[in-house]
Amino acid sequence: MGNLQAENASATRINKAPTKAQTSSIGLNINGVTRTFSPSSPDMPLLWVLRDLLGLTGTKYGCGIEVCGACMILVDGQAQKACDMSVSEAVGRKIITIEGIASDPQGKLVQAAWIANQVPQCGFCQSGMIIAATAALKAGKHGAAIAGSINNLCVCGTYQRVLAAVSTL
Amino acid sequence: MTTTNQSQNFTRRDVSKMIGTALTIPFTVGLSTREAIAAGTTTAALGAYLKIDALNNVTIAIGATEMGQGILTGLAQVVAEELKLNWSQVVAVQADASSLSSNPFANPLFRAQLTGGSTSMRGWYLPLRKAAAVARDMLLAAATQLYGGTWSLTTGGRVINTTTNATHNFSELAATAATLTPPDANSVTLTSSFQLIGRRVPRLDVPAKTNGSAMFGLDVRVPGMAYAAVLHCPTNGGTVASAPTSAVGATNVINLGNAVAFVANDTWSAMRAASANASQIRWTLPANLTSRDTAALSAAAKSLVASPNATTHVYENIGANQAQAVSGASFKIDSTYNLPFLAHACMEVLNCTVSVTSNSCEAWVPTQGQQFLIPTIAAVTGLAASAISVHTTFLGGGLGRKIETDFVIQAVKVSKAIGKPVKLTWSRTQDFQNDKYRPNAAIRVQLGCDNTGTMKGLVYRNVSPSINIQRNTAPGNNPEDTGAVAGATALPYDIQNRLIEYVPLPTDIPLGYWRSVGESYNTFAIESAVDEVARASGVNPLQLRRSALANDARALAVIDAVDQLSGYSTASLPAGTGKGLAFLKGFGSYIALVLHVTGTAAAIRVTRAFYALDCGQVINPDAVEAQLQGGLVHGLSAALWGQVTFVNGMAQVRNFDNYRLLRMAEMPVVKSTIIQSSASPGGVGETPVPVVAPALANAIANLTGTRLRNLPLYPGANMGEGGED
Ligand code: FES
Ligand code: FES
């Protein structure tokens, strides 16, 4: 892989370049810090703001139609599909993405359970899975109740290990 | 432990420097580096595969692509074993594409840098062990040269003096070692006591895949890059007649011939511009739409499979008078099985990031097919191979789709046209509707056995489209497509008279390699038919297979292991539960699966799955179990719901809402037995998939008495909304 870290570091700089189509600057509380950017339109889904404008690429695009769960993030502690939330709806909310999950007490537990159970295969759905489990744990659910609230799609079929991981929570 | 993500610091320059030192034989490559010092005296590269840094971390470059199967970890284990490394000092990276004819990252099994056919461990296991052992001997020789005396290997990347017990780190020796002449890889001693091979070593890629830092193709960001979305013709195979040169919401519109790319400042804007301007594109439709209509194709297949006049290619003709052997048998079946086209539906859609300049091209690709990319890019750009570099990212699933070059060509063309880097992404709908599909098939099986369950004759005819004919890799009219009958030929069953025929079915629907390829349909037909003839004769299906495998000890052991694990022959199941068995010898391995089902034929629930697997020497049992669990899910989704239909060339699939896949609430409990073995490693990635559909159909027949011969079992099932809001 060539120079990817440097490229990631420069993401913010790239995205500050103004273009005609962009609307005015917006600030969002993401992973505990205020991130400012100019979305291409107020109805731009948060998914693409995170990924393309802010370089938070851990949140994934899977379907774009609220079916797969790969794009899940925490909004005010609840699981939310980022393909289904516009940037204007997100203003004033507290957003946590997979990149910030270790700073959340429940998120840290979920992450550790995922590692202990060696859950990921390709890993592409796993951000969403971890967010879904974290949200359930934050809502006071445990074990099978967490499992019952996860309906994310995993093409690799890691479900048995997701079940094993959440059974420890 | 250093994660693979951190290791992506390992730059192209490092890798090509190492590649530049390659010998002609990949196995020995590791070892001949003469320009090994990458950074002063602190970091030394030992040939193509190893790099040792000042902290004594050892970076291992892996030729196989990590797409979820855990191969990065497995092959690193193999190398680390011979070097007695601590797992915490191991870093693994995926190699860039190489255009050298002596490509050190070409799988030694077939001398190409690609990942497919469950061949990575089969191809690399011994060569990498030998390469590591050569490196070990060179490090020991370097110690002698530097410090005198004799040295042996000890743990933690160190050598120890055999008389004084003094130790030195590899990092102190690597630069000197790299100047030595490597010993012959075929004369080195390999370790016989394993510390890492066969152990549940934690995967190197798991931490990065739980914190958002794993770098998939879709996550690559290059300074100054634009974002592109593509639209293909809604009628499969259509080409661009005319496209607008500019469009609202797009900075550029590029005619790609087979599609139109819309470029914008972010992916969403590019996709939005594509759909907003779709109606402005004029398409030239392909001439023959019937050849892209699945109803017409299945009708043609059904007719050919029964026709005495079909032109057949005989792939196996064993014994004599096979048809008579069947008709003369006490019990016989004559069944036709029908299977649909399937999509790959990788969780990560197709995408590629490319930067083309007037004299160079750099690409970041989620690819299983590095081998093809540099020549392909050279042809599109006119650049010399030496001006092109291709980096392998993580893959959000590959499943055979990401061995193709179509999405890479598009990204290269766009970057070249706009004069800056671009990330090109297919929307989920574009990904579904422009796949290279698993071919459909109609398969007729005539099979007879006597009253003891001894199979007497098999007449087998597969009618399906040929990937090789479509790609012009078949000479003349001979499909030369052994893949089309894989899983039907070379059966391990002792059947004295067998005729295996293949009839290519012409189609223009794009075909591709779908996890387990030919076995994905042939094993369904064979293992369903074996079950049918067993039921007809009243012989226990497991015993019938057992007697037909009497001469194959490994096969028998797997059958017995699945019997013991599942209680297939002995345990009485609760009322309302059915059981089904299927077996496969393939991909260098042996596998058997028993499924338990409940419900009715109209609404089946799979409750339990029992796998027994002999894949030879196991490298990482945890990774093998993961493939069994995941392969089951993949196979179940396909058997229950998977199909792509085309009406006059228009794909009817659009997204995961009408291509149903198994969800967690539907997950059966999987148990497995992995046979201890020191035989050569077999394949694991594809092996668990083909047995799923027949085990399911056999279980349903056991439960309900109804034999289901057409896949998917539940066509038209849609999936509701997933995930919790
Ligand atoms: S991308 Fe949002 S649910 Fe699939
Ligand atoms: S781990 Fe690959 S899709 Fe879930």
CSV table of N, CA, C and O and ligand atoms in Angstrom, one decimal, chain A residues 121-126 154-156 158, chain B residues 347, ligand 2:
chain,number,residue,atom,x,y,z
A,121,GLN,N,-14.5,-11.7,9.4
A,121,GLN,CA,-13.8,-12.4,8.3
A,121,GLN,C,-13.3,-11.3,7.3
A,121,GLN,O,-12.2,-10.7,7.6
A,122,CYS,N,-14.1,-10.9,6.3
A,122,CYS,CA,-13.6,-9.8,5.5
A,122,CYS,C,-13.6,-8.5,6.3
A,122,CYS,O,-12.8,-7.6,6.0
A,123,GLY,N,-14.6,-8.4,7.2
A,123,GLY,CA,-14.6,-7.3,8.1
A,123,GLY,C,-15.5,-6.1,7.6
A,123,GLY,O,-15.7,-5.2,8.4
A,124,PHE,N,-16.0,-6.2,6.4
A,124,PHE,CA,-16.6,-5.1,5.8
A,124,PHE,C,-17.9,-4.7,6.5
A,124,PHE,O,-18.3,-3.5,6.6
A,125,CYS,N,-18.6,-5.7,7.1
A,125,CYS,CA,-19.9,-5.4,7.8
A,125,CYS,C,-19.7,-5.1,9.3
A,125,CYS,O,-20.6,-4.8,10.0
A,126,GLN,N,-18.4,-5.3,9.7
A,126,GLN,CA,-18.2,-5.4,11.2
A,126,GLN,C,-18.4,-4.1,11.9
A,126,GLN,O,-18.8,-4.1,13.1
A,154,CYS,N,-24.4,-9.9,7.0
A,154,CYS,CA,-22.9,-10.3,6.8
A,154,CYS,C,-22.8,-11.4,5.8
A,154,CYS,O,-23.2,-12.5,6.0
A,155,VAL,N,-22.3,-11.0,4.6
A,155,VAL,CA,-22.2,-11.9,3.5
A,155,VAL,C,-21.2,-13.1,3.9
A,155,VAL,O,-21.3,-14.2,3.5
A,156,CYS,N,-20.2,-12.7,4.6
A,156,CYS,CA,-19.2,-13.8,5.0
A,156,CYS,C,-19.8,-14.8,6.0
A,156,CYS,O,-19.3,-15.8,6.2
A,158,THR,N,-20.6,-14.4,9.5
A,158,THR,CA,-19.9,-14.4,10.9
A,158,THR,C,-20.9,-14.5,12.0
A,158,THR,O,-20.5,-14.4,13.2
B,347,MET,N,-20.0,-7.9,0.0
B,347,MET,CA,-20.4,-6.8,0.9
B,347,MET,C,-19.8,-5.5,0.5
B,347,MET,O,-20.5,-4.5,0.6
C,2,FES,S1,-17.3,-10.1,7.8
C,2,FES,FE1,-17.5,-10.0,5.6
C,2,FES,S2,-19.5,-9.3,5.4
C,2,FES,FE2,-19.4,-9.6,7.5
